[in-house]
Amino acid sequence: MGRPPCCEKTGVKKGPWTPEEDLVLVDYVQNHGPGNWRAVPTNTGLMRCSKSCRLRWTNYLRPGIKRGNFSHQEENLIVHLQQLLGNRWAAIASYLPERTDNDIKNYWNTHLKKKVNKAAAGSGAAEPKSGGGRAAAPKGQWERRLQTDIHTARQALRDALSLDPAAAALPPAKLELEPVMPTPQPPPASPAAYASSAENIARLLEGWMRPGGKASSGGSGSSASAVSGGGASGSHSGGTARTPEGSTGTSKAEGVGPAPPAFSMLESWLLEDSMGHGDAGIMGVPLSDPCDFF
DNA sequence: AATAACTCCAACCGCAGTCAA
DNA sequence: TTTGACTGCGGTTGGAGTTAT
Protein backbone atom coordinates (compact mmCIF):
# COMPACT_ATOMS: atom_id res chain seq x y z
CA MET A 1 0.00 0.00 0.00
CA GLY A 2 1.67 3.13 -1.06
CA ARG A 3 1.46 6.38 0.72
CA PRO A 4 -1.46 8.43 -0.27
CA PRO A 5 -0.45 11.05 -2.75
CA CYS A 6 -1.49 13.73 -0.34
CA CYS A 7 1.43 12.90 1.83
CA GLU A 8 3.98 13.45 -0.81
CA LYS A 9 5.71 16.62 0.10
CA THR A 10 5.20 18.46 -3.09
CA GLY A 11 4.42 22.02 -2.34
CA VAL A 12 2.07 21.09 0.40
CA LYS A 13 1.63 23.76 2.97
CA LYS A 14 1.95 22.89 6.61
CA GLY A 15 1.43 24.58 9.89
CA PRO A 16 -1.41 26.57 11.31
CA TRP A 17 -4.37 27.29 9.13
CA THR A 18 -5.03 30.83 8.13
CA PRO A 19 -8.45 32.43 8.19
CA GLU A 20 -8.41 32.51 4.43
CA GLU A 21 -7.84 28.80 4.23
CA ASP A 22 -10.54 28.10 6.75
CA LEU A 23 -12.91 30.18 4.79
CA VAL A 24 -12.14 28.34 1.61
CA LEU A 25 -12.59 25.01 3.32
CA VAL A 26 -15.82 25.97 5.00
CA ASP A 27 -17.10 27.35 1.77
CA TYR A 28 -16.23 24.17 -0.02
CA VAL A 29 -17.86 21.95 2.55
CA GLN A 30 -20.93 24.12 2.44
CA ASN A 31 -21.24 23.48 -1.23
CA HIS A 32 -20.14 19.89 -1.45
CA GLY A 33 -20.59 18.44 1.96
CA PRO A 34 -17.91 16.78 4.01
CA GLY A 35 -16.20 13.78 2.62
CA ASN A 36 -14.26 13.17 -0.55
CA TRP A 37 -11.35 14.93 1.03
CA ARG A 38 -9.10 13.86 -1.73
CA ALA A 39 -10.87 16.27 -3.99
CA VAL A 40 -10.74 19.19 -1.64
CA PRO A 41 -7.25 20.48 -2.36
CA THR A 42 -7.82 20.06 -6.05
CA ASN A 43 -11.14 21.78 -6.12
CA THR A 44 -10.33 24.55 -3.73
CA GLY A 45 -6.81 25.33 -4.65
CA LEU A 46 -5.76 24.91 -1.06
CA MET A 47 -2.17 23.93 -0.79
CA ARG A 48 -2.99 21.41 1.88
CA CYS A 49 -3.13 17.69 1.75
CA SER A 50 -6.50 16.06 1.98
CA LYS A 51 -5.65 14.69 5.33
CA SER A 52 -4.97 18.09 6.69
CA CYS A 53 -8.26 19.35 5.32
CA ARG A 54 -10.19 16.53 6.87
CA LEU A 55 -8.47 17.00 10.17
CA ARG A 56 -9.09 20.69 10.15
CA TRP A 57 -12.75 20.14 9.46
CA THR A 58 -13.19 17.32 11.91
CA ASN A 59 -11.36 18.84 14.81
CA TYR A 60 -12.08 22.42 14.33
CA LEU A 61 -14.54 23.62 11.76
CA ARG A 62 -17.18 20.97 12.02
CA PRO A 63 -20.47 22.23 13.44
CA GLY A 64 -21.42 21.44 16.96
CA ILE A 65 -17.99 21.39 18.45
CA LYS A 66 -17.61 22.65 21.95
CA ARG A 67 -14.16 23.69 22.95
CA GLY A 68 -12.47 24.11 26.25
CA ASN A 69 -14.10 24.27 29.63
CA PHE A 70 -14.68 20.62 30.24
CA SER A 71 -17.32 20.19 32.89
CA HIS A 72 -16.87 17.88 35.82
CA GLN A 73 -19.38 15.57 34.28
CA GLU A 74 -17.41 15.45 31.10
CA GLU A 75 -14.20 14.87 32.95
CA ASN A 76 -15.83 12.15 34.89
CA LEU A 77 -17.19 10.50 31.82
CA ILE A 78 -13.87 10.67 30.07
CA VAL A 79 -12.12 9.10 33.00
CA HIS A 80 -14.67 6.34 33.10
CA LEU A 81 -14.47 5.73 29.43
CA GLN A 82 -10.72 5.81 29.40
CA GLN A 83 -10.64 3.18 32.05
CA LEU A 84 -13.14 1.16 30.13
CA LEU A 85 -11.88 1.61 26.60
CA GLY A 86 -8.31 2.64 26.99
CA ASN A 87 -6.86 5.23 24.68
CA ARG A 88 -9.51 4.77 22.07
CA TRP A 89 -10.21 8.42 21.77
CA ALA A 90 -12.51 8.17 18.83
CA ALA A 91 -14.68 5.74 20.70
CA ILE A 92 -14.64 7.93 23.75
CA ALA A 93 -15.46 10.94 21.67
CA SER A 94 -18.50 9.20 20.32
CA TYR A 95 -20.03 9.49 23.77
CA LEU A 96 -19.27 13.17 23.88
CA PRO A 97 -20.73 14.38 20.64
CA GLU A 98 -19.62 17.92 21.15
CA ARG A 99 -16.01 17.01 21.69
CA THR A 100 -13.47 15.81 19.20
CA ASP A 101 -11.20 12.93 19.81
CA ASN A 102 -8.25 15.20 19.50
CA ASP A 103 -9.66 17.53 22.09
CA ILE A 104 -10.37 14.72 24.47
CA LYS A 105 -6.98 13.24 23.90
CA ASN A 106 -5.32 16.54 24.60
CA TYR A 107 -7.41 17.09 27.66
CA TRP A 108 -6.60 13.68 28.96
CA ASN A 109 -2.91 14.09 28.38
CA THR A 110 -2.70 17.53 29.87
CA HIS A 111 -5.17 17.35 32.72
CA LEU A 112 -6.88 14.12 33.49
CA LYS A 113 -3.96 11.79 33.33
CA LYS A 114 -2.19 13.79 35.97
CA LYS A 115 -5.24 13.90 38.14
CA VAL A 116 -5.82 10.23 37.87
CA ASN A 117 -2.22 9.46 38.54
CA LYS A 118 -2.23 11.66 41.56
CA ALA A 119 -5.38 10.10 42.82
CA ALA A 120 -3.92 6.70 42.26
CA ALA A 121 -0.78 7.70 44.03
CA GLY A 122 -2.76 8.33 47.12
CA SER A 123 -3.66 11.82 48.12
CA GLY A 124 -5.70 12.89 45.25
CA ALA A 125 -6.73 16.35 46.29
CA ALA A 126 -4.80 18.11 43.66
CA GLU A 127 -6.45 21.12 42.24
CA PRO A 128 -5.90 21.58 38.61
CA LYS A 129 -4.21 24.80 38.17
CA SER A 130 -6.29 26.55 35.67
CA GLY A 131 -3.06 27.50 34.21
CA GLY A 132 -2.87 28.72 30.78
CA GLY A 133 -6.15 30.49 30.87
CA ARG A 134 -6.02 30.43 27.16
CA ALA A 135 -9.33 28.81 26.80
CA ALA A 136 -11.23 31.92 26.06
CA ALA A 137 -9.07 33.24 23.39
CA PRO A 138 -10.14 36.36 21.73
CA LYS A 139 -11.36 36.69 18.26
CA GLY A 140 -10.49 38.86 15.40
CA GLN A 141 -12.86 40.95 13.52
CA TRP A 142 -13.57 38.88 10.48
CA GLU A 143 -13.88 35.70 12.46
CA ARG A 144 -16.68 37.19 14.41
CA ARG A 145 -18.57 37.84 11.30
CA LEU A 146 -18.03 34.32 10.33
CA GLN A 147 -20.33 33.42 13.15
CA THR A 148 -23.12 35.00 11.35
CA ASP A 149 -22.81 34.43 7.70
CA ILE A 150 -20.15 33.16 5.46
CA HIS A 151 -20.78 35.82 2.89
CA THR A 152 -20.49 38.50 5.45
CA ALA A 153 -17.43 36.78 6.71
CA ARG A 154 -15.90 36.80 3.32
CA GLN A 155 -16.41 40.50 3.12
CA ALA A 156 -15.01 40.93 6.59
CA LEU A 157 -11.99 38.97 5.66
CA ARG A 158 -11.37 41.18 2.73
CA ASP A 159 -11.72 44.17 4.99
CA ALA A 160 -9.47 42.71 7.58
CA LEU A 161 -6.81 42.01 5.05
CA SER A 162 -6.95 45.39 3.51
CA LEU A 163 -7.37 47.51 6.56
CA ASP A 164 -4.96 48.11 9.32
CA PRO A 165 -5.58 46.01 12.38
CA ALA A 166 -6.72 48.86 14.50
CA ALA A 167 -9.37 49.88 12.09
CA ALA A 168 -10.40 46.37 11.42
CA ALA A 169 -11.10 45.67 15.03
CA LEU A 170 -13.71 48.30 15.25
CA PRO A 171 -17.45 48.33 15.58
CA PRO A 172 -18.66 47.18 12.21
CA ALA A 173 -18.25 43.63 13.26
CA LYS A 174 -20.81 44.08 15.94
CA LEU A 175 -23.57 44.71 13.54
CA GLU A 176 -24.47 41.18 12.75
CA LEU A 177 -23.14 39.66 15.85
CA GLU A 178 -25.99 39.73 18.22
CA PRO A 179 -28.46 37.48 16.53
CA VAL A 180 -26.19 34.55 16.40
CA MET A 181 -23.91 34.95 19.29
CA PRO A 182 -25.66 36.00 22.40
CA THR A 183 -22.78 34.77 24.43
CA PRO A 184 -20.37 37.27 25.80
CA GLN A 185 -17.43 37.95 23.61
CA PRO A 186 -13.92 38.03 24.81
CA PRO A 187 -11.86 40.98 23.90
CA PRO A 188 -10.67 41.19 20.36
CA ALA A 189 -7.24 40.19 19.56
CA SER A 190 -4.30 39.27 17.55
CA PRO A 191 -4.48 37.09 14.51
CA ALA A 192 -2.47 34.58 16.42
CA ALA A 193 -5.48 33.90 18.51
CA TYR A 194 -7.39 33.00 15.45
CA ALA A 195 -7.32 29.33 16.01
CA SER A 196 -9.45 29.40 19.06
CA SER A 197 -12.29 31.02 17.28
CA ALA A 198 -13.23 27.90 15.48
CA GLU A 199 -16.37 27.53 17.41
CA ASN A 200 -17.62 30.50 15.56
CA ILE A 201 -17.33 28.75 12.31
CA ALA A 202 -18.93 25.71 13.75
CA ARG A 203 -21.76 27.79 15.00
CA LEU A 204 -22.19 29.30 11.65
CA LEU A 205 -22.37 25.96 10.01
CA GLU A 206 -24.89 24.66 12.44
CA GLY A 207 -27.33 26.71 10.52
CA TRP A 208 -26.91 25.12 7.20
CA MET A 209 -26.37 21.67 8.53
CA ARG A 210 -29.63 21.71 10.35
CA PRO A 211 -32.75 20.91 8.51
CA GLY A 212 -34.10 24.17 7.37
CA GLY A 213 -30.73 25.66 7.30
CA LYS A 214 -28.88 26.23 4.15
CA ALA A 215 -28.75 23.32 1.84
CA SER A 216 -26.89 20.49 3.28
CA SER A 217 -24.82 20.45 0.26
CA GLY A 218 -25.23 18.93 -3.07
CA GLY A 219 -27.12 15.88 -2.24
CA SER A 220 -24.54 14.56 -0.01
CA GLY A 221 -26.30 12.33 2.34
CA SER A 222 -23.29 12.80 4.38
CA SER A 223 -24.59 15.85 6.01
CA ALA A 224 -26.91 13.88 8.13
CA SER A 225 -24.16 12.32 9.99
CA ALA A 226 -22.45 15.57 10.36
CA VAL A 227 -25.27 17.13 12.23
CA SER A 228 -24.26 16.94 15.73
CA GLY A 229 -26.53 19.47 17.14
CA GLY A 230 -29.43 17.46 16.07
CA GLY A 231 -29.48 14.50 18.01
CA ALA A 232 -27.80 11.83 19.59
CA SER A 233 -25.83 11.27 16.55
CA GLY A 234 -22.37 11.54 17.62
CA SER A 235 -21.10 13.48 14.83
CA HIS A 236 -17.51 13.09 15.63
CA SER A 237 -15.28 12.06 12.89
CA GLY A 238 -17.56 9.28 12.14
CA GLY A 239 -19.61 11.96 10.66
CA THR A 240 -17.15 12.13 7.96
CA ALA A 241 -19.42 10.72 5.60
CA ARG A 242 -18.02 9.24 2.59
CA THR A 243 -19.04 10.79 -0.59
CA PRO A 244 -22.57 10.24 -1.59
CA GLU A 245 -21.62 7.70 -4.11
CA GLY A 246 -19.17 6.15 -1.78
CA SER A 247 -20.61 3.31 0.10
CA THR A 248 -21.37 3.93 3.67
CA GLY A 249 -18.07 3.03 4.98
CA THR A 250 -18.44 0.61 7.68
CA SER A 251 -14.97 1.38 8.71
CA LYS A 252 -14.46 2.10 12.32
CA ALA A 253 -17.12 4.69 12.39
CA GLU A 254 -17.78 4.64 16.04
CA GLY A 255 -19.29 7.98 15.69
CA VAL A 256 -21.83 7.39 13.04
CA GLY A 257 -24.44 5.40 14.67
CA PRO A 258 -23.19 2.56 16.67
CA ALA A 259 -22.95 4.60 19.76
CA PRO A 260 -26.41 4.05 21.13
CA PRO A 261 -26.30 0.34 21.76
CA ALA A 262 -22.89 0.47 23.24
CA PHE A 263 -24.01 3.43 25.19
CA SER A 264 -26.71 1.65 27.04
CA MET A 265 -24.21 -0.91 28.13
CA LEU A 266 -21.97 1.82 29.23
CA GLU A 267 -24.78 3.56 30.91
CA SER A 268 -25.53 0.53 32.96
CA TRP A 269 -21.93 0.20 33.79
CA LEU A 270 -21.73 3.77 34.87
CA LEU A 271 -24.88 3.42 36.84
CA GLU A 272 -23.55 0.55 38.78
CA ASP A 273 -20.28 2.19 39.25
CA SER A 274 -21.57 5.48 40.37
CA MET A 275 -23.86 3.86 42.88
CA GLY A 276 -26.53 6.34 42.44
CA HIS A 277 -24.93 9.69 42.83
CA GLY A 278 -27.46 10.38 40.21
CA ASP A 279 -26.36 13.65 38.87
CA ALA A 280 -27.84 13.94 35.48
CA GLY A 281 -24.89 14.43 33.31
CA ILE A 282 -23.97 14.35 29.75
CA MET A 283 -26.48 12.81 27.49
CA GLY A 284 -28.49 11.75 30.45
CA VAL A 285 -25.83 9.59 31.86
CA PRO A 286 -26.03 9.43 35.58
CA LEU A 287 -22.68 10.49 36.74
CA SER A 288 -20.98 10.11 39.96
CA ASP A 289 -19.25 12.82 41.79
CA PRO A 290 -16.04 13.69 40.05
CA CYS A 291 -14.40 13.78 43.38
CA ASP A 292 -14.60 10.06 43.41
CA PHE A 293 -11.86 10.10 40.93
CA PHE A 294 -9.82 13.03 41.93
C1' DA B 1 11.46 44.30 33.00
C1' DA B 2 13.61 40.34 31.35
C1' DT B 3 13.77 35.64 30.73
C1' DA B 4 13.55 30.88 31.91
C1' DA B 5 10.41 27.17 32.76
C1' DC B 6 6.19 25.29 32.13
C1' DT B 7 1.55 24.39 30.04
C1' DC B 8 -1.52 23.74 26.48
C1' DC B 9 -3.29 22.67 22.00
C1' DA B 10 -3.35 22.60 16.87
C1' DA B 11 -1.38 20.05 13.57
C1' DC B 12 1.61 16.44 11.73
C1' DC B 13 3.07 11.61 11.07
C1' DG B 14 2.58 6.98 10.14
C1' DC B 15 -0.01 2.82 10.59
C1' DA B 16 -4.33 0.24 10.18
C1' DG B 17 -8.69 -0.68 8.23
C1' DT B 18 -11.99 -0.57 4.47
C1' DC B 19 -13.62 -0.44 -0.13
C1' DA B 20 -13.59 -0.68 -5.15
C1' DA B 21 -11.61 -2.19 -9.33
C1' DT C 1 -7.88 -12.76 -4.40
C1' DT C 2 -4.95 -9.02 -4.95
C1' DT C 3 -3.77 -4.35 -5.20
C1' DG C 4 -4.20 0.51 -4.96
C1' DA C 5 -6.68 4.48 -3.16
C1' DC C 6 -8.51 6.58 0.51
C1' DT C 7 -10.08 7.55 5.26
C1' DG C 8 -9.75 7.14 10.29
C1' DC C 9 -7.18 6.76 14.43
C1' DG C 10 -3.73 7.33 18.02
C1' DG C 11 0.81 9.01 19.26
C1' DT C 12 3.80 12.75 19.07
C1' DT C 13 5.69 17.33 18.37
C1' DG C 14 6.38 22.38 17.67
C1' DG C 15 5.30 26.67 18.93
C1' DA C 16 2.57 30.13 21.22
C1' DG C 17 0.96 31.70 25.54
C1' DT C 18 1.31 31.92 30.65
C1' DT C 19 3.49 31.82 35.00
C1' DA C 20 7.33 32.00 38.06
C1' DT C 21 11.75 33.75 39.27
Coordinates of C-alpha atoms (C1' of nucleotides) in Angstrom, one line a residue:
Chain A
M1 CA 0.0 0.0 0.0
G2 CA 1.7 3.1 -1.1
R3 CA 1.5 6.4 0.7
P4 CA -1.5 8.4 -0.3
P5 CA -0.4 11.1 -2.8
C6 CA -1.5 13.7 -0.3
C7 CA 1.4 12.9 1.8
E8 CA 4.0 13.4 -0.8
K9 CA 5.7 16.6 0.1
T10 CA 5.2 18.5 -3.1
G11 CA 4.4 22.0 -2.3
V12 CA 2.1 21.1 0.4
K13 CA 1.6 23.8 3.0
K14 CA 2.0 22.9 6.6
G15 CA 1.4 24.6 9.9
P16 CA -1.4 26.6 11.3
W17 CA -4.4 27.3 9.1
T18 CA -5.0 30.8 8.1
P19 CA -8.5 32.4 8.2
E20 CA -8.4 32.5 4.4
E21 CA -7.8 28.8 4.2
D22 CA -10.5 28.1 6.7
L23 CA -12.9 30.2 4.8
V24 CA -12.1 28.3 1.6
L25 CA -12.6 25.0 3.3
V26 CA -15.8 26.0 5.0
D27 CA -17.1 27.4 1.8
Y28 CA -16.2 24.2 0.0
V29 CA -17.9 22.0 2.5
Q30 CA -20.9 24.1 2.4
N31 CA -21.2 23.5 -1.2
H32 CA -20.1 19.9 -1.5
G33 CA -20.6 18.4 2.0
P34 CA -17.9 16.8 4.0
G35 CA -16.2 13.8 2.6
N36 CA -14.3 13.2 -0.6
W37 CA -11.3 14.9 1.0
R38 CA -9.1 13.9 -1.7
A39 CA -10.9 16.3 -4.0
V40 CA -10.7 19.2 -1.6
P41 CA -7.3 20.5 -2.4
T42 CA -7.8 20.1 -6.1
N43 CA -11.1 21.8 -6.1
T44 CA -10.3 24.6 -3.7
G45 CA -6.8 25.3 -4.6
L46 CA -5.8 24.9 -1.1
M47 CA -2.2 23.9 -0.8
R48 CA -3.0 21.4 1.9
C49 CA -3.1 17.7 1.7
S50 CA -6.5 16.1 2.0
K51 CA -5.7 14.7 5.3
S52 CA -5.0 18.1 6.7
C53 CA -8.3 19.3 5.3
R54 CA -10.2 16.5 6.9
L55 CA -8.5 17.0 10.2
R56 CA -9.1 20.7 10.2
W57 CA -12.7 20.1 9.5
T58 CA -13.2 17.3 11.9
N59 CA -11.4 18.8 14.8
Y60 CA -12.1 22.4 14.3
L61 CA -14.5 23.6 11.8
R62 CA -17.2 21.0 12.0
P63 CA -20.5 22.2 13.4
G64 CA -21.4 21.4 17.0
I65 CA -18.0 21.4 18.4
K66 CA -17.6 22.6 21.9
R67 CA -14.2 23.7 23.0
G68 CA -12.5 24.1 26.2
N69 CA -14.1 24.3 29.6
F70 CA -14.7 20.6 30.2
S71 CA -17.3 20.2 32.9
H72 CA -16.9 17.9 35.8
Q73 CA -19.4 15.6 34.3
E74 CA -17.4 15.4 31.1
E75 CA -14.2 14.9 33.0
N76 CA -15.8 12.2 34.9
L77 CA -17.2 10.5 31.8
I78 CA -13.9 10.7 30.1
V79 CA -12.1 9.1 33.0
H80 CA -14.7 6.3 33.1
L81 CA -14.5 5.7 29.4
Q82 CA -10.7 5.8 29.4
Q83 CA -10.6 3.2 32.1
L84 CA -13.1 1.2 30.1
L85 CA -11.9 1.6 26.6
G86 CA -8.3 2.6 27.0
N87 CA -6.9 5.2 24.7
R88 CA -9.5 4.8 22.1
W89 CA -10.2 8.4 21.8
A90 CA -12.5 8.2 18.8
A91 CA -14.7 5.7 20.7
I92 CA -14.6 7.9 23.8
A93 CA -15.5 10.9 21.7
S94 CA -18.5 9.2 20.3
Y95 CA -20.0 9.5 23.8
L96 CA -19.3 13.2 23.9
P97 CA -20.7 14.4 20.6
E98 CA -19.6 17.9 21.2
R99 CA -16.0 17.0 21.7
T100 CA -13.5 15.8 19.2
D101 CA -11.2 12.9 19.8
N102 CA -8.3 15.2 19.5
D103 CA -9.7 17.5 22.1
I104 CA -10.4 14.7 24.5
K105 CA -7.0 13.2 23.9
N106 CA -5.3 16.5 24.6
Y107 CA -7.4 17.1 27.7
W108 CA -6.6 13.7 29.0
N109 CA -2.9 14.1 28.4
T110 CA -2.7 17.5 29.9
H111 CA -5.2 17.4 32.7
L112 CA -6.9 14.1 33.5
K113 CA -4.0 11.8 33.3
K114 CA -2.2 13.8 36.0
K115 CA -5.2 13.9 38.1
V116 CA -5.8 10.2 37.9
N117 CA -2.2 9.5 38.5
K118 CA -2.2 11.7 41.6
A119 CA -5.4 10.1 42.8
A120 CA -3.9 6.7 42.3
A121 CA -0.8 7.7 44.0
G122 CA -2.8 8.3 47.1
S123 CA -3.7 11.8 48.1
G124 CA -5.7 12.9 45.3
A125 CA -6.7 16.4 46.3
A126 CA -4.8 18.1 43.7
E127 CA -6.5 21.1 42.2
P128 CA -5.9 21.6 38.6
K129 CA -4.2 24.8 38.2
S130 CA -6.3 26.5 35.7
G131 CA -3.1 27.5 34.2
G132 CA -2.9 28.7 30.8
G133 CA -6.1 30.5 30.9
R134 CA -6.0 30.4 27.2
A135 CA -9.3 28.8 26.8
A136 CA -11.2 31.9 26.1
A137 CA -9.1 33.2 23.4
P138 CA -10.1 36.4 21.7
K139 CA -11.4 36.7 18.3
G140 CA -10.5 38.9 15.4
Q141 CA -12.9 40.9 13.5
W142 CA -13.6 38.9 10.5
E143 CA -13.9 35.7 12.5
R144 CA -16.7 37.2 14.4
R145 CA -18.6 37.8 11.3
L146 CA -18.0 34.3 10.3
Q147 CA -20.3 33.4 13.2
T148 CA -23.1 35.0 11.3
D149 CA -22.8 34.4 7.7
I150 CA -20.2 33.2 5.5
H151 CA -20.8 35.8 2.9
T152 CA -20.5 38.5 5.5
A153 CA -17.4 36.8 6.7
R154 CA -15.9 36.8 3.3
Q155 CA -16.4 40.5 3.1
A156 CA -15.0 40.9 6.6
L157 CA -12.0 39.0 5.7
R158 CA -11.4 41.2 2.7
D159 CA -11.7 44.2 5.0
A160 CA -9.5 42.7 7.6
L161 CA -6.8 42.0 5.0
S162 CA -7.0 45.4 3.5
L163 CA -7.4 47.5 6.6
D164 CA -5.0 48.1 9.3
P165 CA -5.6 46.0 12.4
A166 CA -6.7 48.9 14.5
A167 CA -9.4 49.9 12.1
A168 CA -10.4 46.4 11.4
A169 CA -11.1 45.7 15.0
L170 CA -13.7 48.3 15.3
P171 CA -17.4 48.3 15.6
P172 CA -18.7 47.2 12.2
A173 CA -18.2 43.6 13.3
K174 CA -20.8 44.1 15.9
L175 CA -23.6 44.7 13.5
E176 CA -24.5 41.2 12.7
L177 CA -23.1 39.7 15.9
E178 CA -26.0 39.7 18.2
P179 CA -28.5 37.5 16.5
V180 CA -26.2 34.5 16.4
M181 CA -23.9 34.9 19.3
P182 CA -25.7 36.0 22.4
T183 CA -22.8 34.8 24.4
P184 CA -20.4 37.3 25.8
Q185 CA -17.4 37.9 23.6
P186 CA -13.9 38.0 24.8
P187 CA -11.9 41.0 23.9
P188 CA -10.7 41.2 20.4
A189 CA -7.2 40.2 19.6
S190 CA -4.3 39.3 17.5
P191 CA -4.5 37.1 14.5
A192 CA -2.5 34.6 16.4
A193 CA -5.5 33.9 18.5
Y194 CA -7.4 33.0 15.4
A195 CA -7.3 29.3 16.0
S196 CA -9.5 29.4 19.1
S197 CA -12.3 31.0 17.3
A198 CA -13.2 27.9 15.5
E199 CA -16.4 27.5 17.4
N200 CA -17.6 30.5 15.6
I201 CA -17.3 28.8 12.3
A202 CA -18.9 25.7 13.7
R203 CA -21.8 27.8 15.0
L204 CA -22.2 29.3 11.6
L205 CA -22.4 26.0 10.0
E206 CA -24.9 24.7 12.4
G207 CA -27.3 26.7 10.5
W208 CA -26.9 25.1 7.2
M209 CA -26.4 21.7 8.5
R210 CA -29.6 21.7 10.4
P211 CA -32.8 20.9 8.5
G212 CA -34.1 24.2 7.4
G213 CA -30.7 25.7 7.3
K214 CA -28.9 26.2 4.1
A215 CA -28.8 23.3 1.8
S216 CA -26.9 20.5 3.3
S217 CA -24.8 20.4 0.3
G218 CA -25.2 18.9 -3.1
G219 CA -27.1 15.9 -2.2
S220 CA -24.5 14.6 0.0
G221 CA -26.3 12.3 2.3
S222 CA -23.3 12.8 4.4
S223 CA -24.6 15.8 6.0
A224 CA -26.9 13.9 8.1
S225 CA -24.2 12.3 10.0
A226 CA -22.5 15.6 10.4
V227 CA -25.3 17.1 12.2
S228 CA -24.3 16.9 15.7
G229 CA -26.5 19.5 17.1
G230 CA -29.4 17.5 16.1
G231 CA -29.5 14.5 18.0
A232 CA -27.8 11.8 19.6
S233 CA -25.8 11.3 16.6
G234 CA -22.4 11.5 17.6
S235 CA -21.1 13.5 14.8
H236 CA -17.5 13.1 15.6
S237 CA -15.3 12.1 12.9
G238 CA -17.6 9.3 12.1
G239 CA -19.6 12.0 10.7
T240 CA -17.2 12.1 8.0
A241 CA -19.4 10.7 5.6
R242 CA -18.0 9.2 2.6
T243 CA -19.0 10.8 -0.6
P244 CA -22.6 10.2 -1.6
E245 CA -21.6 7.7 -4.1
G246 CA -19.2 6.1 -1.8
S247 CA -20.6 3.3 0.1
T248 CA -21.4 3.9 3.7
G249 CA -18.1 3.0 5.0
T250 CA -18.4 0.6 7.7
S251 CA -15.0 1.4 8.7
K252 CA -14.5 2.1 12.3
A253 CA -17.1 4.7 12.4
E254 CA -17.8 4.6 16.0
G255 CA -19.3 8.0 15.7
V256 CA -21.8 7.4 13.0
G257 CA -24.4 5.4 14.7
P258 CA -23.2 2.6 16.7
A259 CA -22.9 4.6 19.8
P260 CA -26.4 4.1 21.1
P261 CA -26.3 0.3 21.8
A262 CA -22.9 0.5 23.2
F263 CA -24.0 3.4 25.2
S264 CA -26.7 1.6 27.0
M265 CA -24.2 -0.9 28.1
L266 CA -22.0 1.8 29.2
E267 CA -24.8 3.6 30.9
S268 CA -25.5 0.5 33.0
W269 CA -21.9 0.2 33.8
L270 CA -21.7 3.8 34.9
L271 CA -24.9 3.4 36.8
E272 CA -23.6 0.5 38.8
D273 CA -20.3 2.2 39.3
S274 CA -21.6 5.5 40.4
M275 CA -23.9 3.9 42.9
G276 CA -26.5 6.3 42.4
H277 CA -24.9 9.7 42.8
G278 CA -27.5 10.4 40.2
D279 CA -26.4 13.6 38.9
A280 CA -27.8 13.9 35.5
G281 CA -24.9 14.4 33.3
I282 CA -24.0 14.3 29.8
M283 CA -26.5 12.8 27.5
G284 CA -28.5 11.8 30.5
V285 CA -25.8 9.6 31.9
P286 CA -26.0 9.4 35.6
L287 CA -22.7 10.5 36.7
S288 CA -21.0 10.1 40.0
D289 CA -19.3 12.8 41.8
P290 CA -16.0 13.7 40.0
C291 CA -14.4 13.8 43.4
D292 CA -14.6 10.1 43.4
F293 CA -11.9 10.1 40.9
F294 CA -9.8 13.0 41.9
Chain B
dA1 C1' 11.5 44.3 33.0
dA2 C1' 13.6 40.3 31.4
dT3 C1' 13.8 35.6 30.7
dA4 C1' 13.6 30.9 31.9
dA5 C1' 10.4 27.2 32.8
dC6 C1' 6.2 25.3 32.1
dT7 C1' 1.5 24.4 30.0
dC8 C1' -1.5 23.7 26.5
dC9 C1' -3.3 22.7 22.0
dA10 C1' -3.4 22.6 16.9
dA11 C1' -1.4 20.1 13.6
dC12 C1' 1.6 16.4 11.7
dC13 C1' 3.1 11.6 11.1
dG14 C1' 2.6 7.0 10.1
dC15 C1' 0.0 2.8 10.6
dA16 C1' -4.3 0.2 10.2
dG17 C1' -8.7 -0.7 8.2
dT18 C1' -12.0 -0.6 4.5
dC19 C1' -13.6 -0.4 -0.1
dA20 C1' -13.6 -0.7 -5.2
dA21 C1' -11.6 -2.2 -9.3
Chain C
dT1 C1' -7.9 -12.8 -4.4
dT2 C1' -4.9 -9.0 -5.0
dT3 C1' -3.8 -4.3 -5.2
dG4 C1' -4.2 0.5 -5.0
dA5 C1' -6.7 4.5 -3.2
dC6 C1' -8.5 6.6 0.5
dT7 C1' -10.1 7.6 5.3
dG8 C1' -9.7 7.1 10.3
dC9 C1' -7.2 6.8 14.4
dG10 C1' -3.7 7.3 18.0
dG11 C1' 0.8 9.0 19.3
dT12 C1' 3.8 12.8 19.1
dT13 C1' 5.7 17.3 18.4
dG14 C1' 6.4 22.4 17.7
dG15 C1' 5.3 26.7 18.9
dA16 C1' 2.6 30.1 21.2
dG17 C1' 1.0 31.7 25.5
dT18 C1' 1.3 31.9 30.6
dT19 C1' 3.5 31.8 35.0
dA20 C1' 7.3 32.0 38.1
dT21 C1' 11.7 33.7 39.3

